[in-house]
């Protein structure tokens, strides 16, 4: 049972953290199909914030800001999981890219270039880059299921990623190694997007490329990470 004072404090926290709900919603929206409405994400995030207010226990050591952020984002992801918004053809294409990258890395002993991946997929480079745009919307949930909070600080700091703890220590170290093996531009992109929380336009400005190109590079980076994590499983 909450006291009157407790209810007032919850109301104040709710007002204080509602902008965080919108911020998370905007961050997710740029990587989702146009059919996913911002208001739907905000509604789901609001439910997550309310759950955070009801379940937060300061005795566990985490700050309310961290706890609320996890609950808000988790609620949005749960909402997305209930929707069959990604066509099967796009899922198949994403798996094909992963497989091609995995084969090439085994053959070449290094991260393959875009042109090499396109050749392995038997398609022109332009078609491959369009495929990356198409599959980028499908990368959100699988990557969140792979990435964990925690890990040793590296040039791309996994410990600052806003995701739930889903991996044990060995898997975290494998992920860190996979991130370190990314081509420098893709590693920088991931740091800017996930750690610094820049949007696609801002990341593009830093890299000197268009938002569409950022989307392509992001999709490719995720495929590289999944391929390496698959090999280590």
mmCIF file of C-alpha atoms in Angstrom:
data_model
loop_
_atom_site.group_PDB
_atom_site.id
_atom_site.type_symbol
_atom_site.label_atom_id
_atom_site.label_comp_id
_atom_site.label_asym_id
_atom_site.label_seq_id
_atom_site.Cartn_x
_atom_site.Cartn_y
_atom_site.Cartn_z
ATOM 1 C CA UNK A 1 0.000 0.000 0.000
ATOM 2 C CA UNK A 2 1.409 3.351 -1.002
ATOM 3 C CA UNK A 3 1.230 6.304 1.310
ATOM 4 C CA UNK A 4 -0.118 9.637 0.150
ATOM 5 C CA UNK A 5 3.446 10.919 0.040
ATOM 6 C CA UNK A 6 4.488 7.917 -2.053
ATOM 7 C CA UNK A 7 1.760 8.554 -4.581
ATOM 8 C CA UNK A 8 2.780 12.168 -4.909
ATOM 9 C CA UNK A 9 6.379 11.134 -5.495
ATOM 10 C CA UNK A 10 5.305 8.635 -8.151
ATOM 11 C CA UNK A 11 3.330 11.338 -9.889
ATOM 12 C CA UNK A 12 6.356 13.603 -9.907
ATOM 13 C CA UNK A 13 8.578 10.816 -11.264
ATOM 14 C CA UNK A 14 6.039 9.981 -13.946
ATOM 15 C CA UNK A 15 6.046 13.576 -15.172
ATOM 16 C CA UNK A 16 9.826 13.779 -14.958
ATOM 17 C CA UNK A 17 10.434 10.609 -16.972
ATOM 18 C CA UNK A 18 7.764 10.895 -19.658
ATOM 19 C CA UNK A 19 10.250 12.736 -21.946
ATOM 20 C CA UNK A 20 12.458 9.634 -21.661
ATOM 21 C CA UNK A 21 9.585 7.573 -23.085
ATOM 22 C CA UNK A 22 9.378 9.815 -26.130
ATOM 23 C CA UNK A 23 13.155 9.777 -26.553
ATOM 24 C CA UNK A 24 13.227 5.963 -26.613
ATOM 25 C CA UNK A 25 10.274 5.906 -29.000
ATOM 26 C CA UNK A 26 12.002 8.264 -31.434
ATOM 27 C CA UNK A 27 15.208 6.229 -31.246
ATOM 28 C CA UNK A 28 13.354 3.044 -32.160
ATOM 29 C CA UNK A 29 11.102 4.594 -34.785
ATOM 30 C CA UNK A 30 13.929 5.528 -37.145
ATOM 31 C CA UNK A 31 14.730 1.825 -37.547
ATOM 32 C CA UNK A 32 11.186 0.563 -38.033
ATOM 33 C CA UNK A 33 8.756 0.461 -40.958
ATOM 34 C CA UNK A 34 6.558 3.507 -41.495
ATOM 35 C CA UNK A 35 3.537 1.425 -40.437
ATOM 36 C CA UNK A 36 4.761 1.522 -36.828
ATOM 37 C CA UNK A 37 3.263 4.677 -35.315
ATOM 38 C CA UNK A 38 5.213 6.793 -32.866
ATOM 39 C CA UNK A 39 2.144 7.048 -30.635
ATOM 40 C CA UNK A 40 1.990 3.251 -30.353
ATOM 41 C CA UNK A 41 5.582 3.132 -29.146
ATOM 42 C CA UNK A 42 4.947 5.955 -26.683
ATOM 43 C CA UNK A 43 1.861 4.179 -25.356
ATOM 44 C CA UNK A 44 3.815 0.965 -24.811
ATOM 45 C CA UNK A 45 6.671 2.887 -23.210
ATOM 46 C CA UNK A 46 4.269 4.646 -20.877
ATOM 47 C CA UNK A 47 3.055 1.259 -19.667
ATOM 48 C CA UNK A 48 6.687 0.330 -19.072
ATOM 49 C CA UNK A 49 7.246 3.512 -17.067
ATOM 50 C CA UNK A 50 4.202 2.781 -14.917
ATOM 51 C CA UNK A 51 5.510 -0.732 -14.286
ATOM 52 C CA UNK A 52 8.862 0.725 -13.312
ATOM 53 C CA UNK A 53 7.186 3.045 -10.822
ATOM 54 C CA UNK A 54 5.344 0.113 -9.274
ATOM 55 C CA UNK A 55 8.269 -2.309 -9.141
ATOM 56 C CA UNK A 56 11.315 -0.180 -8.404
ATOM 57 C CA UNK A 57 13.221 -1.150 -5.288
ATOM 58 C CA UNK A 58 16.158 1.077 -4.407
ATOM 59 C CA UNK A 59 17.553 -1.717 -2.224
ATOM 60 C CA UNK A 60 18.616 -3.587 -5.364
ATOM 61 C CA UNK A 61 21.226 -0.940 -6.079
ATOM 62 C CA UNK A 62 20.188 0.269 -9.535
ATOM 63 C CA UNK A 63 19.135 3.875 -10.004
ATOM 64 C CA UNK A 64 15.539 4.579 -10.950
ATOM 65 C CA UNK A 65 16.697 6.169 -14.196
ATOM 66 C CA UNK A 66 18.442 2.947 -15.251
ATOM 67 C CA UNK A 67 15.552 0.754 -14.117
ATOM 68 C CA UNK A 68 12.943 2.918 -15.837
ATOM 69 C CA UNK A 69 14.954 3.076 -19.059
ATOM 70 C CA UNK A 70 15.126 -0.727 -19.209
ATOM 71 C CA UNK A 71 11.416 -1.108 -18.493
ATOM 72 C CA UNK A 72 10.413 1.527 -21.034
ATOM 73 C CA UNK A 73 12.504 0.090 -23.832
ATOM 74 C CA UNK A 74 11.557 -3.453 -22.885
ATOM 75 C CA UNK A 75 7.858 -2.602 -23.080
ATOM 76 C CA UNK A 76 8.314 -1.112 -26.543
ATOM 77 C CA UNK A 77 10.228 -4.148 -27.751
ATOM 78 C CA UNK A 78 7.558 -6.446 -26.302
ATOM 79 C CA UNK A 79 4.927 -4.487 -28.232
ATOM 80 C CA UNK A 80 6.914 -4.870 -31.450
ATOM 81 C CA UNK A 81 7.289 -8.605 -30.872
ATOM 82 C CA UNK A 82 3.506 -8.975 -30.880
ATOM 83 C CA UNK A 83 3.338 -7.632 -34.445
ATOM 84 C CA UNK A 84 4.176 -9.572 -37.579
ATOM 85 C CA UNK A 85 5.511 -6.458 -39.316
ATOM 86 C CA UNK A 86 8.564 -7.894 -41.032
ATOM 87 C CA UNK A 87 7.904 -9.839 -44.282
ATOM 88 C CA UNK A 88 9.319 -13.350 -44.479
ATOM 89 C CA UNK A 89 11.171 -12.411 -47.645
ATOM 90 C CA UNK A 90 13.097 -9.763 -45.720
ATOM 91 C CA UNK A 91 13.940 -12.243 -42.974
ATOM 92 C CA UNK A 92 15.232 -14.683 -45.596
ATOM 93 C CA UNK A 93 17.319 -11.925 -47.165
ATOM 94 C CA UNK A 94 18.846 -11.027 -43.794
ATOM 95 C CA UNK A 95 19.802 -14.663 -43.225
ATOM 96 C CA UNK A 96 21.345 -14.827 -46.694
ATOM 97 C CA UNK A 97 23.536 -11.806 -45.931
ATOM 98 C CA UNK A 98 24.592 -13.339 -42.606
ATOM 99 C CA UNK A 99 25.492 -16.615 -44.317
ATOM 100 C CA UNK A 100 27.473 -14.875 -47.068
ATOM 101 C CA UNK A 101 29.469 -12.833 -44.566
ATOM 102 C CA UNK A 102 30.173 -15.910 -42.461
ATOM 103 C CA UNK A 103 31.440 -17.895 -45.469
ATOM 104 C CA UNK A 104 33.604 -15.024 -46.690
ATOM 105 C CA UNK A 105 35.154 -14.407 -43.285
ATOM 106 C CA UNK A 106 36.105 -18.080 -43.097
ATOM 107 C CA UNK A 107 37.562 -17.999 -46.605
ATOM 108 C CA UNK A 108 39.343 -14.637 -46.387
ATOM 109 C CA UNK A 109 40.323 -14.549 -42.735
ATOM 110 C CA UNK A 110 39.079 -10.949 -42.495
ATOM 111 C CA UNK A 111 35.923 -8.869 -42.745
ATOM 112 C CA UNK A 112 34.771 -8.894 -46.379
ATOM 113 C CA UNK A 113 34.240 -5.725 -48.371
ATOM 114 C CA UNK A 114 30.772 -4.765 -49.585
ATOM 115 C CA UNK A 115 31.683 -5.617 -53.162
ATOM 116 C CA UNK A 116 32.817 -9.086 -52.073
ATOM 117 C CA UNK A 117 29.570 -9.709 -50.207
ATOM 118 C CA UNK A 118 27.530 -8.558 -53.201
ATOM 119 C CA UNK A 119 29.528 -10.885 -55.459
ATOM 120 C CA UNK A 120 28.939 -13.807 -53.097
ATOM 121 C CA UNK A 121 25.213 -13.062 -53.227
ATOM 122 C CA UNK A 122 25.423 -12.854 -57.027
ATOM 123 C CA UNK A 123 23.931 -9.390 -57.236
ATOM 124 C CA UNK A 124 25.106 -5.928 -58.316
ATOM 125 C CA UNK A 125 26.512 -3.732 -55.566
ATOM 126 C CA UNK A 126 23.569 -1.331 -55.858
ATOM 127 C CA UNK A 127 21.090 -4.171 -55.366
ATOM 128 C CA UNK A 128 23.025 -5.392 -52.332
ATOM 129 C CA UNK A 129 22.969 -1.933 -50.781
ATOM 130 C CA UNK A 130 19.218 -1.721 -51.346
ATOM 131 C CA UNK A 131 18.908 -5.114 -49.691
ATOM 132 C CA UNK A 132 20.744 -3.696 -46.673
ATOM 133 C CA UNK A 133 18.196 -0.880 -46.512
ATOM 134 C CA UNK A 134 15.344 -3.376 -46.700
ATOM 135 C CA UNK A 135 16.748 -5.648 -44.009
ATOM 136 C CA UNK A 136 17.819 -2.893 -41.610
ATOM 137 C CA UNK A 137 14.337 -2.680 -40.111
ATOM 138 C CA UNK A 138 14.628 -6.319 -39.186
ATOM 139 C CA UNK A 139 17.834 -5.937 -37.227
ATOM 140 C CA UNK A 140 16.428 -4.290 -34.124
ATOM 141 C CA UNK A 141 15.000 -7.201 -32.215
ATOM 142 C CA UNK A 142 17.572 -9.880 -33.055
ATOM 143 C CA UNK A 143 20.427 -7.599 -32.020
ATOM 144 C CA UNK A 144 18.772 -6.699 -28.745
ATOM 145 C CA UNK A 145 18.455 -10.393 -28.009
ATOM 146 C CA UNK A 146 22.234 -10.749 -28.509
ATOM 147 C CA UNK A 147 23.593 -7.713 -26.697
ATOM 148 C CA UNK A 148 24.000 -7.365 -22.946
ATOM 149 C CA UNK A 149 24.545 -4.663 -20.385
ATOM 150 C CA UNK A 150 27.988 -5.110 -18.906
ATOM 151 C CA UNK A 151 31.415 -6.158 -20.095
ATOM 152 C CA UNK A 152 34.861 -4.633 -20.096
ATOM 153 C CA UNK A 153 35.305 -1.110 -21.469
ATOM 154 C CA UNK A 154 36.557 -1.195 -25.056
ATOM 155 C CA UNK A 155 36.678 1.392 -27.845
ATOM 156 C CA UNK A 156 32.995 0.582 -28.371
ATOM 157 C CA UNK A 157 31.789 0.459 -24.778
ATOM 158 C CA UNK A 158 29.364 -2.453 -24.422
ATOM 159 C CA UNK A 159 28.741 -1.511 -20.808
ATOM 160 C CA UNK A 160 26.874 1.611 -21.934
ATOM 161 C CA UNK A 161 24.466 -0.112 -24.308
ATOM 162 C CA UNK A 162 20.844 0.395 -23.175
ATOM 163 C CA UNK A 163 19.837 -3.268 -23.316
ATOM 164 C CA UNK A 164 18.819 -5.826 -20.733
ATOM 165 C CA UNK A 165 21.248 -8.378 -19.321
ATOM 166 C CA UNK A 166 20.817 -11.349 -21.620
ATOM 167 C CA UNK A 167 24.269 -12.913 -21.961
ATOM 168 C CA UNK A 168 26.704 -14.578 -19.601
ATOM 169 C CA UNK A 169 30.297 -13.370 -19.246
ATOM 170 C CA UNK A 170 31.716 -15.614 -21.949
ATOM 171 C CA UNK A 171 29.097 -14.468 -24.457
ATOM 172 C CA UNK A 172 29.737 -10.833 -23.545
ATOM 173 C CA UNK A 173 33.422 -11.275 -24.206
ATOM 174 C CA UNK A 174 32.606 -12.906 -27.553
ATOM 175 C CA UNK A 175 30.424 -9.929 -28.431
ATOM 176 C CA UNK A 176 33.146 -7.476 -27.438
ATOM 177 C CA UNK A 177 35.626 -9.319 -29.661
ATOM 178 C CA UNK A 178 33.112 -9.281 -32.539
ATOM 179 C CA UNK A 179 32.592 -5.538 -32.171
ATOM 180 C CA UNK A 180 36.349 -4.942 -32.066
ATOM 181 C CA UNK A 181 36.688 -6.895 -35.336
ATOM 182 C CA UNK A 182 34.265 -4.637 -37.205
ATOM 183 C CA UNK A 183 35.703 -2.333 -39.882
ATOM 184 C CA UNK A 184 36.561 0.988 -38.271
ATOM 185 C CA UNK A 185 33.725 2.965 -39.864
ATOM 186 C CA UNK A 186 31.104 0.426 -38.818
ATOM 187 C CA UNK A 187 32.531 0.255 -35.303
ATOM 188 C CA UNK A 188 32.353 4.043 -35.068
ATOM 189 C CA UNK A 189 28.777 3.981 -36.368
ATOM 190 C CA UNK A 190 27.738 1.494 -33.685
ATOM 191 C CA UNK A 191 29.380 3.577 -30.970
ATOM 192 C CA UNK A 192 27.716 6.765 -32.162
ATOM 193 C CA UNK A 193 24.288 5.172 -32.467
ATOM 194 C CA UNK A 194 24.157 2.906 -29.411
ATOM 195 C CA UNK A 195 26.571 4.528 -26.975
ATOM 196 C CA UNK A 196 26.289 8.212 -27.859
ATOM 197 C CA UNK A 197 22.637 7.766 -28.924
ATOM 198 C CA UNK A 198 22.901 9.964 -32.005
ATOM 199 C CA UNK A 199 20.115 9.611 -34.562
ATOM 200 C CA UNK A 200 20.744 8.475 -38.123
ATOM 201 C CA UNK A 201 21.050 12.008 -39.470
ATOM 202 C CA UNK A 202 23.583 12.942 -36.792
ATOM 203 C CA UNK A 203 25.589 9.759 -37.360
ATOM 204 C CA UNK A 204 25.593 10.517 -41.084
ATOM 205 C CA UNK A 205 26.932 14.006 -40.427
ATOM 206 C CA UNK A 206 29.823 12.590 -38.409
ATOM 207 C CA UNK A 207 30.628 9.945 -41.015
ATOM 208 C CA UNK A 208 30.049 12.260 -43.962
ATOM 209 C CA UNK A 209 27.378 10.039 -45.541
ATOM 210 C CA UNK A 210 23.611 10.106 -46.053
ATOM 211 C CA UNK A 211 21.046 8.674 -43.636
ATOM 212 C CA UNK A 212 20.359 5.930 -46.170
ATOM 213 C CA UNK A 213 24.030 5.009 -46.188
ATOM 214 C CA UNK A 214 24.073 4.918 -42.382
ATOM 215 C CA UNK A 215 21.146 2.509 -42.535
ATOM 216 C CA UNK A 216 23.048 0.277 -44.959
ATOM 217 C CA UNK A 217 26.215 0.265 -42.867
ATOM 218 C CA UNK A 218 24.228 -0.438 -39.704
ATOM 219 C CA UNK A 219 22.532 -3.424 -41.311
ATOM 220 C CA UNK A 220 25.862 -4.737 -42.540
ATOM 221 C CA UNK A 221 27.490 -4.308 -39.118
ATOM 222 C CA UNK A 222 24.700 -6.261 -37.449
ATOM 223 C CA UNK A 223 25.087 -9.055 -39.994
ATOM 224 C CA UNK A 224 28.817 -9.184 -39.290
ATOM 225 C CA UNK A 225 28.178 -9.446 -35.554
ATOM 226 C CA UNK A 226 25.561 -12.150 -35.955
ATOM 227 C CA UNK A 227 27.862 -14.134 -38.247
ATOM 228 C CA UNK A 228 30.702 -14.021 -35.715
ATOM 229 C CA UNK A 229 28.426 -14.862 -32.783
ATOM 230 C CA UNK A 230 26.982 -17.766 -34.768
ATOM 231 C CA UNK A 231 30.486 -19.165 -35.347
ATOM 232 C CA UNK A 232 31.253 -18.876 -31.647
ATOM 233 C CA UNK A 233 28.053 -20.575 -30.499
#
